[in-house]
Amino acid sequence: MSAPKNNSQQSWVIYSHSSDLGGAELSLLEVVKPAFERGISLTLILPREGPLQAELEAIGVTEIVFLPTHTWMTGKFPRLLGIPRLILIGRESSRFSRFLREIAPDLLIVNTSTIPGPVRAGYQQHIPTAVFVHEGIRSNRVLTSLLPKPWIIGLLNKWADLFIVPSEYVGQELGSEYLVSAPAISKPKKNIKALIELHQQGPHNPLRAVMLGRISREKGHLDAIAAVKLARQQGINVQLSMYGDVDSTISRELSNMINSEGMRGVVFVHPPQKDIDSIFANADLTLVLSKYETYGRVAAESLTQAVPVIGLDIPTTREMLAEGGGVLVSDPIQGTAELFQRFTEDHSGYRNAVSSIGSVTDKKSSAKTQTELFQRLIALTH
C-alpha cells in the first residue's frame, strides 16, 4: 500500500451542477478556497459558463472544464421524460468515467444529489467520492423522478463514500453515514449587540419585510405577496422587498400580482445584492416561506443581523427557530398576514422578538466548522 499523499500532492475533481451563485454554489466555494490555499490541485467541472466561473477564477482556479449533465430528479419536466433522461445519464456517466480515468484524482466532490452521472463515474473508477446533498430527497415533493425515491437513495449510498448535509433532517433521510456541516453565512459588519439596539427602535411604518434568494413558487414568494395583499386589505401598512433572480416559470404570475389593484408601490423586486448588511439594516422582518428548505441560510443570516424571521413550519426552519428569533406559521398566507398585524400593533412584542436573537446567535456559532469539514474530506483520500 502506497503512503498517503500530502495536501500539496493531491488532486481533486469538483463537480458543480450549476454555474450560478446560489446557496449550493456558495457552499461549494467554502470547500474550494481552503483546498486551493493548501496547495491541492483542483479541476472544476461546470455545466456551462456563468457567475460561478468568475468566482473560481478570482480564487485562482485555472482548470475549469465544461460538461453538460442531466438530472434524475426534477420539478420541471413530465415524469415520462425520465426514460430518455436515464439514457442520457448513462452516456454522461461513461464520459465522466473516461475523464476521471485520465486525471486519476485523489478525491471527487459532487455538489448535488440530483445529477447521478459524476457520482456513478467516481464509483466506477474507485475514486473516493463525497456528495453534497442540499436537497431533501424523500420530503421534496417538487423533485420527481421515473425511479422511486428509495431506489435513488439506495444507489447514492452504493456510489458515495460520504454525504455532506446542511442539517440532521436531510441526513436522516439518507440512512447512511453523513456529516452535518452548516454552510458558512455572511457575517455582519456590526456586532450583534449594536444590531439588536438598532432594530429595537423599530418597527418602521410601513412595516418592512424582505426576502432574499431565488424568487420561485417553492420558496414561497407568491404566498408572501398574497399575505401582504391580505394584510393591506385589513388596514395593515406593510411593504415587501424581494432580492433575487426570478424563476422564469412564475415571471408572468409574479408581474400580475405585483401590478394588481392596491399592490403597486408595495412589492418590489430587486436583483441579487452582495451588500446584505444594508438590506437587513432597513428591514423589520425576514420571510422564509420555502416549502422545502434544507438549512435556511437566509434565516441564519437574518438572525445574525438581529432581524426576526417569519418562517413556514417545516422541519429545518423549525430547527432554525427552535431557540427563538422568529415565529413559525402553518399557513403562509393567513399566518403571515396575522403576524404583520401583530407586529404593527404591538411594538413591544416585536422588540421582544428582536431581543431574543442574542442568545440564538451564540448557540448557532457552535455548528461544525469548515475546518472540520475539510479534515473529513482529506481523511477520505487516505
Short mmCIF file of C-alpha atoms in Angstrom, two decimals, residues 12-377:
data_model
loop_
_atom_site.label_atom_id
_atom_site.label_comp_id
_atom_site.label_asym_id
_atom_site.label_seq_id
_atom_site.Cartn_x
_atom_site.Cartn_y
_atom_site.Cartn_z
CA TRP A 12 -9.32 16.87 -6.52
CA VAL A 13 -12.06 16.99 -9.11
CA ILE A 14 -15.06 19.04 -8.03
CA TYR A 15 -18.32 18.99 -9.94
CA SER A 16 -20.94 21.73 -9.70
CA HIS A 17 -24.40 21.11 -11.14
CA SER A 18 -24.84 24.86 -11.68
CA SER A 19 -22.78 27.84 -12.78
CA ASP A 20 -24.94 30.30 -10.83
CA LEU A 21 -24.21 31.74 -7.40
CA GLY A 22 -26.98 30.41 -5.19
CA GLY A 23 -26.68 28.79 -1.79
CA ALA A 24 -25.34 25.48 -3.12
CA GLU A 25 -22.63 27.19 -5.15
CA LEU A 26 -21.59 29.38 -2.22
CA SER A 27 -21.25 26.21 -0.11
CA LEU A 28 -19.01 24.75 -2.80
CA LEU A 29 -16.76 27.81 -2.72
CA GLU A 30 -16.29 27.18 1.01
CA VAL A 31 -14.51 23.97 0.05
CA VAL A 32 -12.67 25.31 -2.98
CA LYS A 33 -11.00 28.19 -1.12
CA PRO A 34 -9.25 26.19 1.65
CA ALA A 35 -8.33 23.42 -0.79
CA PHE A 36 -6.67 25.91 -3.13
CA GLU A 37 -4.91 27.64 -0.23
CA ARG A 38 -3.48 24.30 0.91
CA GLY A 39 -1.93 23.62 -2.48
CA ILE A 40 -4.32 20.92 -3.66
CA SER A 41 -4.56 20.70 -7.44
CA LEU A 42 -8.16 21.45 -8.38
CA THR A 43 -10.15 20.71 -11.51
CA LEU A 44 -13.64 22.20 -11.52
CA ILE A 45 -16.36 20.82 -13.78
CA LEU A 46 -19.26 23.14 -14.62
CA PRO A 47 -22.22 22.62 -16.94
CA ARG A 48 -21.69 25.97 -18.69
CA GLU A 49 -20.22 29.44 -18.30
CA GLY A 50 -21.70 31.60 -15.57
CA PRO A 51 -21.06 33.73 -12.46
CA LEU A 52 -19.50 30.82 -10.56
CA GLN A 53 -16.72 30.63 -13.13
CA ALA A 54 -15.68 34.22 -12.38
CA GLU A 55 -15.60 33.49 -8.64
CA LEU A 56 -13.44 30.41 -9.21
CA GLU A 57 -11.02 32.34 -11.40
CA ALA A 58 -10.81 35.08 -8.76
CA ILE A 59 -9.71 32.44 -6.24
CA GLY A 60 -7.03 31.29 -8.66
CA VAL A 61 -8.55 28.12 -10.12
CA THR A 62 -7.41 27.72 -13.71
CA GLU A 63 -8.52 24.18 -14.55
CA ILE A 64 -12.20 24.61 -15.42
CA VAL A 65 -13.93 22.11 -17.69
CA PHE A 66 -17.45 22.35 -19.12
CA LEU A 67 -19.52 19.17 -19.32
CA PRO A 68 -23.33 19.24 -19.66
CA THR A 69 -25.38 16.94 -17.46
CA HIS A 70 -28.97 15.82 -16.87
CA THR A 71 -30.90 15.23 -13.67
CA TRP A 72 -32.75 12.15 -12.49
CA MET A 73 -34.89 14.26 -10.15
CA THR A 74 -36.54 17.43 -11.38
CA GLY A 75 -39.64 19.52 -10.95
CA LYS A 76 -39.60 20.99 -14.42
CA PHE A 77 -40.33 18.11 -16.80
CA PRO A 78 -43.01 15.42 -17.15
CA ARG A 79 -42.19 12.11 -15.50
CA LEU A 80 -42.35 10.32 -18.87
CA LEU A 81 -39.23 12.16 -19.97
CA GLY A 82 -37.40 10.09 -17.37
CA ILE A 83 -36.63 7.25 -19.81
CA PRO A 84 -34.65 9.32 -22.36
CA ARG A 85 -33.06 11.18 -19.45
CA LEU A 86 -31.81 7.93 -17.93
CA ILE A 87 -30.29 7.02 -21.31
CA LEU A 88 -28.53 10.40 -21.44
CA ILE A 89 -27.35 9.98 -17.84
CA GLY A 90 -25.79 6.63 -18.73
CA ARG A 91 -23.86 8.21 -21.57
CA GLU A 92 -22.76 11.11 -19.37
CA SER A 93 -21.59 8.70 -16.70
CA SER A 94 -19.37 6.95 -19.26
CA ARG A 95 -17.98 10.30 -20.40
CA PHE A 96 -17.23 11.31 -16.80
CA SER A 97 -15.69 7.93 -16.13
CA ARG A 98 -13.24 8.34 -19.03
CA PHE A 99 -12.42 11.86 -17.84
CA LEU A 100 -11.72 10.68 -14.29
CA ARG A 101 -9.63 7.75 -15.54
CA GLU A 102 -7.36 10.19 -17.41
CA ILE A 103 -6.92 12.57 -14.46
CA ALA A 104 -6.95 9.93 -11.69
CA PRO A 105 -7.80 12.37 -8.87
CA ASP A 106 -7.48 11.52 -5.18
CA LEU A 107 -10.99 12.77 -4.45
CA LEU A 108 -14.21 13.56 -6.29
CA ILE A 109 -16.68 16.05 -4.82
CA VAL A 110 -20.16 16.25 -6.34
CA ASN A 111 -22.24 19.26 -5.34
CA THR A 112 -25.73 17.77 -5.69
CA SER A 113 -27.69 14.54 -5.38
CA THR A 114 -29.94 15.37 -8.32
CA ILE A 115 -27.36 14.56 -11.02
CA PRO A 116 -26.05 10.99 -10.78
CA GLY A 117 -23.61 10.77 -13.70
CA PRO A 118 -20.50 12.06 -11.88
CA VAL A 119 -21.23 10.07 -8.68
CA ARG A 120 -21.61 6.82 -10.60
CA ALA A 121 -18.43 7.57 -12.55
CA GLY A 122 -16.47 8.06 -9.34
CA TYR A 123 -17.71 4.69 -8.09
CA GLN A 124 -16.78 3.00 -11.35
CA GLN A 125 -13.24 4.41 -11.18
CA HIS A 126 -12.83 3.56 -7.47
CA ILE A 127 -12.29 7.20 -6.57
CA PRO A 128 -13.33 8.32 -3.05
CA THR A 129 -16.47 10.40 -3.58
CA ALA A 130 -18.15 12.95 -1.33
CA VAL A 131 -21.63 14.20 -2.26
CA PHE A 132 -23.18 17.41 -1.01
CA VAL A 133 -26.87 16.72 -0.51
CA HIS A 134 -28.56 20.11 -0.46
CA GLU A 135 -31.96 18.63 -1.24
CA GLY A 136 -34.48 16.75 0.84
CA ILE A 137 -34.87 13.70 -1.39
CA ARG A 138 -37.81 11.92 0.23
CA SER A 139 -39.52 15.05 1.53
CA ASN A 140 -39.23 17.32 -1.51
CA ARG A 141 -42.40 16.74 -3.49
CA VAL A 142 -41.26 19.08 -6.25
CA LEU A 143 -38.41 16.72 -7.14
CA THR A 144 -39.96 13.88 -9.14
CA SER A 145 -38.28 11.01 -10.93
CA LEU A 146 -39.02 7.97 -13.05
CA LEU A 147 -37.15 5.99 -10.37
CA PRO A 148 -38.71 5.58 -6.92
CA LYS A 149 -37.03 7.74 -4.28
CA PRO A 150 -35.87 4.71 -2.20
CA TRP A 151 -34.03 3.41 -5.28
CA ILE A 152 -32.31 6.76 -5.75
CA ILE A 153 -31.22 6.85 -2.11
CA GLY A 154 -30.01 3.25 -2.36
CA LEU A 155 -27.90 3.97 -5.44
CA LEU A 156 -26.40 7.09 -3.86
CA ASN A 157 -25.50 5.04 -0.79
CA LYS A 158 -23.80 2.48 -3.02
CA TRP A 159 -21.83 5.01 -5.05
CA ALA A 160 -20.82 7.67 -2.49
CA ASP A 161 -18.37 7.36 0.41
CA LEU A 162 -19.63 10.37 2.35
CA PHE A 163 -22.70 12.59 2.34
CA ILE A 164 -22.32 16.19 3.46
CA VAL A 165 -25.66 17.62 4.55
CA PRO A 166 -26.79 21.01 5.89
CA SER A 167 -28.99 19.60 8.68
CA GLU A 168 -29.79 16.44 10.62
CA TYR A 169 -33.18 16.36 8.91
CA VAL A 170 -31.59 15.89 5.46
CA GLY A 171 -29.05 13.38 6.74
CA GLN A 172 -31.69 11.18 8.35
CA GLU A 173 -33.44 10.80 5.00
CA LEU A 174 -30.34 9.14 3.58
CA GLY A 175 -30.00 6.35 6.15
CA SER A 176 -26.20 6.23 5.80
CA GLU A 177 -23.07 7.94 7.07
CA TYR A 178 -23.26 11.69 6.79
CA LEU A 179 -21.56 14.79 8.10
CA VAL A 180 -23.65 17.77 9.13
CA SER A 181 -21.82 20.89 8.04
CA ALA A 182 -23.91 24.04 8.18
CA PRO A 183 -22.98 26.38 5.32
CA ALA A 184 -20.97 29.44 6.26
CA ILE A 185 -23.11 32.55 6.31
CA SER A 186 -22.35 36.18 5.70
CA LYS A 187 -21.20 37.89 8.89
CA PRO A 188 -22.45 41.43 9.58
CA LYS A 189 -20.00 44.29 10.00
CA LYS A 190 -21.62 45.37 13.28
CA ASN A 191 -21.71 43.18 16.38
CA ILE A 192 -24.98 41.59 17.47
CA LYS A 193 -25.44 43.95 20.43
CA ALA A 194 -25.33 47.02 18.18
CA LEU A 195 -27.70 45.40 15.69
CA ILE A 196 -30.19 44.49 18.41
CA GLU A 197 -30.14 48.08 19.64
CA LEU A 198 -30.76 49.27 16.08
CA HIS A 199 -33.76 47.04 15.46
CA GLN A 200 -35.27 47.59 18.89
CA GLN A 201 -36.02 51.09 17.63
CA GLY A 202 -38.44 49.52 15.15
CA PRO A 203 -40.65 48.55 13.56
CA HIS A 204 -40.92 51.05 10.75
CA ASN A 205 -44.13 52.45 9.32
CA PRO A 206 -44.80 50.90 6.90
CA LEU A 207 -43.60 47.56 8.26
CA ARG A 208 -40.71 46.41 6.07
CA ALA A 209 -40.42 42.73 5.15
CA VAL A 210 -37.66 41.27 2.97
CA MET A 211 -36.97 38.01 1.17
CA LEU A 212 -33.55 37.00 -0.17
CA GLY A 213 -32.78 34.26 -2.67
CA ARG A 214 -34.13 32.90 -5.92
CA ILE A 215 -37.69 34.08 -6.48
CA SER A 216 -39.82 31.00 -7.09
CA ARG A 217 -43.05 29.28 -6.21
CA GLU A 218 -41.31 26.73 -3.97
CA LYS A 219 -39.56 29.48 -1.98
CA GLY A 220 -42.93 31.00 -1.12
CA HIS A 221 -42.65 34.36 -2.85
CA LEU A 222 -46.14 34.25 -4.34
CA ASP A 223 -47.55 33.31 -0.92
CA ALA A 224 -45.70 36.25 0.59
CA ILE A 225 -47.25 38.67 -1.88
CA ALA A 226 -50.69 37.21 -1.15
CA ALA A 227 -50.04 37.71 2.58
CA VAL A 228 -49.07 41.34 2.03
CA LYS A 229 -52.21 41.91 -0.02
CA LEU A 230 -54.40 40.32 2.65
CA ALA A 231 -52.79 42.39 5.41
CA ARG A 232 -53.21 45.63 3.49
CA GLN A 233 -56.88 44.83 2.84
CA GLN A 234 -57.20 44.69 6.63
CA GLY A 235 -55.59 48.10 7.01
CA ILE A 236 -52.04 46.99 7.84
CA ASN A 237 -49.34 49.16 6.29
CA VAL A 238 -46.66 46.72 5.09
CA GLN A 239 -44.18 46.59 2.22
CA LEU A 240 -42.20 43.68 0.79
CA SER A 241 -38.82 43.79 -0.98
CA MET A 242 -37.53 40.66 -2.73
CA TYR A 243 -33.90 40.28 -3.77
CA GLY A 244 -33.02 37.53 -6.24
CA ASP A 245 -33.28 36.16 -9.75
CA VAL A 246 -36.83 35.40 -10.88
CA ASP A 247 -37.70 31.83 -11.85
CA SER A 248 -38.99 32.01 -15.42
CA THR A 249 -41.93 29.74 -14.57
CA ILE A 250 -43.53 32.39 -12.35
CA SER A 251 -42.40 35.63 -14.00
CA ARG A 252 -45.79 36.40 -15.57
CA GLU A 253 -47.81 35.47 -12.47
CA LEU A 254 -45.41 37.47 -10.30
CA SER A 255 -45.81 40.54 -12.51
CA ASN A 256 -49.60 40.23 -12.50
CA MET A 257 -49.72 40.02 -8.71
CA ILE A 258 -47.41 42.97 -8.20
CA ASN A 259 -49.36 45.12 -10.66
CA SER A 260 -52.78 44.16 -9.34
CA GLU A 261 -55.06 46.71 -7.71
CA GLY A 262 -53.67 48.11 -4.48
CA MET A 263 -50.24 46.47 -4.82
CA ARG A 264 -48.31 48.97 -6.97
CA GLY A 265 -45.54 50.56 -4.93
CA VAL A 266 -45.95 47.89 -2.24
CA VAL A 267 -43.95 44.89 -3.50
CA PHE A 268 -40.52 45.47 -5.03
CA VAL A 269 -38.31 43.04 -6.97
CA HIS A 270 -34.56 43.67 -6.95
CA PRO A 271 -31.63 41.73 -8.41
CA PRO A 272 -29.40 39.77 -6.00
CA GLN A 273 -27.31 42.01 -3.74
CA LYS A 274 -23.91 41.28 -2.22
CA ASP A 275 -24.27 44.02 0.39
CA ILE A 276 -26.88 42.33 2.54
CA ASP A 277 -25.94 44.40 5.61
CA SER A 278 -27.75 47.41 4.17
CA ILE A 279 -30.77 45.26 3.24
CA PHE A 280 -31.17 43.92 6.77
CA ALA A 281 -30.36 47.28 8.38
CA ASN A 282 -33.54 48.70 6.84
CA ALA A 283 -35.71 45.61 7.38
CA ASP A 284 -38.10 44.74 10.18
CA LEU A 285 -38.78 41.13 9.26
CA THR A 286 -37.41 38.40 7.02
CA LEU A 287 -39.85 35.98 5.39
CA VAL A 288 -38.65 32.38 4.95
CA LEU A 289 -41.69 30.65 3.48
CA SER A 290 -39.87 27.99 1.49
CA LYS A 291 -41.72 24.68 1.39
CA TYR A 292 -38.61 22.53 1.03
CA GLU A 293 -35.83 24.33 2.92
CA THR A 294 -32.94 22.09 3.96
CA TYR A 295 -30.91 24.55 6.02
CA GLY A 296 -32.15 28.11 5.83
CA ARG A 297 -29.14 30.26 5.00
CA VAL A 298 -31.33 33.35 4.74
CA ALA A 299 -32.91 32.65 8.13
CA ALA A 300 -29.48 32.17 9.70
CA GLU A 301 -28.17 35.39 8.15
CA SER A 302 -31.25 37.26 9.28
CA LEU A 303 -30.71 36.15 12.87
CA THR A 304 -27.08 37.29 12.82
CA GLN A 305 -28.39 40.68 11.67
CA ALA A 306 -30.94 40.82 14.56
CA VAL A 307 -33.90 40.75 12.16
CA PRO A 308 -36.72 38.43 13.33
CA VAL A 309 -37.90 35.70 10.96
CA ILE A 310 -41.39 34.63 9.95
CA GLY A 311 -40.85 31.04 8.83
CA LEU A 312 -43.05 28.33 7.38
CA ASP A 313 -43.38 25.48 9.87
CA ILE A 314 -41.28 22.77 8.21
CA PRO A 315 -38.61 20.66 9.99
CA THR A 316 -35.48 22.63 9.10
CA THR A 317 -36.96 26.07 9.65
CA ARG A 318 -38.48 24.79 12.90
CA GLU A 319 -34.99 23.63 13.90
CA MET A 320 -33.52 27.02 12.95
CA LEU A 321 -36.02 28.93 15.11
CA ALA A 322 -36.28 26.45 17.98
CA GLU A 323 -34.39 28.72 20.38
CA GLY A 324 -36.19 31.90 19.36
CA GLY A 325 -35.62 34.75 16.95
CA GLY A 326 -38.78 34.28 14.97
CA VAL A 327 -42.27 32.85 14.64
CA LEU A 328 -43.44 29.81 12.68
CA VAL A 329 -46.63 29.77 10.64
CA SER A 330 -48.51 26.76 9.30
CA ASP A 331 -50.46 28.85 6.79
CA PRO A 332 -48.01 31.01 4.80
CA ILE A 333 -50.68 33.50 3.72
CA GLN A 334 -53.12 33.83 6.60
CA GLY A 335 -50.48 33.24 9.28
CA THR A 336 -48.02 35.72 7.82
CA ALA A 337 -50.73 38.37 7.41
CA GLU A 338 -51.72 37.90 11.06
CA LEU A 339 -48.11 38.39 12.19
CA PHE A 340 -47.85 41.56 10.12
CA GLN A 341 -50.84 42.81 12.07
CA ARG A 342 -49.44 41.68 15.44
CA PHE A 343 -46.08 43.34 14.98
CA THR A 344 -47.62 46.50 13.58
CA GLU A 345 -49.98 46.89 16.52
CA ASP A 346 -47.73 45.50 19.29
CA HIS A 347 -44.34 47.17 19.08
CA SER A 348 -43.24 45.69 22.41
CA GLY A 349 -43.87 42.20 21.03
CA TYR A 350 -41.74 43.00 18.01
CA ARG A 351 -38.92 44.34 20.19
CA ASN A 352 -39.05 41.25 22.39
CA ALA A 353 -38.56 39.13 19.27
CA VAL A 354 -35.50 41.22 18.40
CA SER A 355 -34.02 40.98 21.91
CA SER A 356 -34.36 37.18 21.93
CA ILE A 357 -31.97 36.88 19.00
CA GLY A 358 -28.76 37.48 21.01
CA SER A 359 -28.77 34.07 22.72
CA VAL A 360 -29.81 32.37 19.48
CA THR A 361 -26.76 33.58 17.54
CA ASP A 362 -24.45 32.43 20.34
CA LYS A 363 -25.80 28.88 20.00
CA LYS A 364 -25.59 28.92 16.19
CA SER A 365 -21.84 29.57 16.41
CA SER A 366 -21.30 26.07 17.85
CA ALA A 367 -22.03 24.43 14.48
CA LYS A 368 -19.32 22.32 12.84
CA THR A 369 -16.62 24.49 11.36
CA GLN A 370 -15.43 24.44 7.80
CA THR A 371 -12.05 23.22 9.12
CA GLU A 372 -13.69 20.04 10.39
CA LEU A 373 -15.34 19.54 7.02
CA PHE A 374 -12.03 19.93 5.23
CA GLN A 375 -10.33 17.46 7.57
CA ARG A 376 -13.03 14.90 6.86
CA LEU A 377 -12.54 15.31 3.11
#
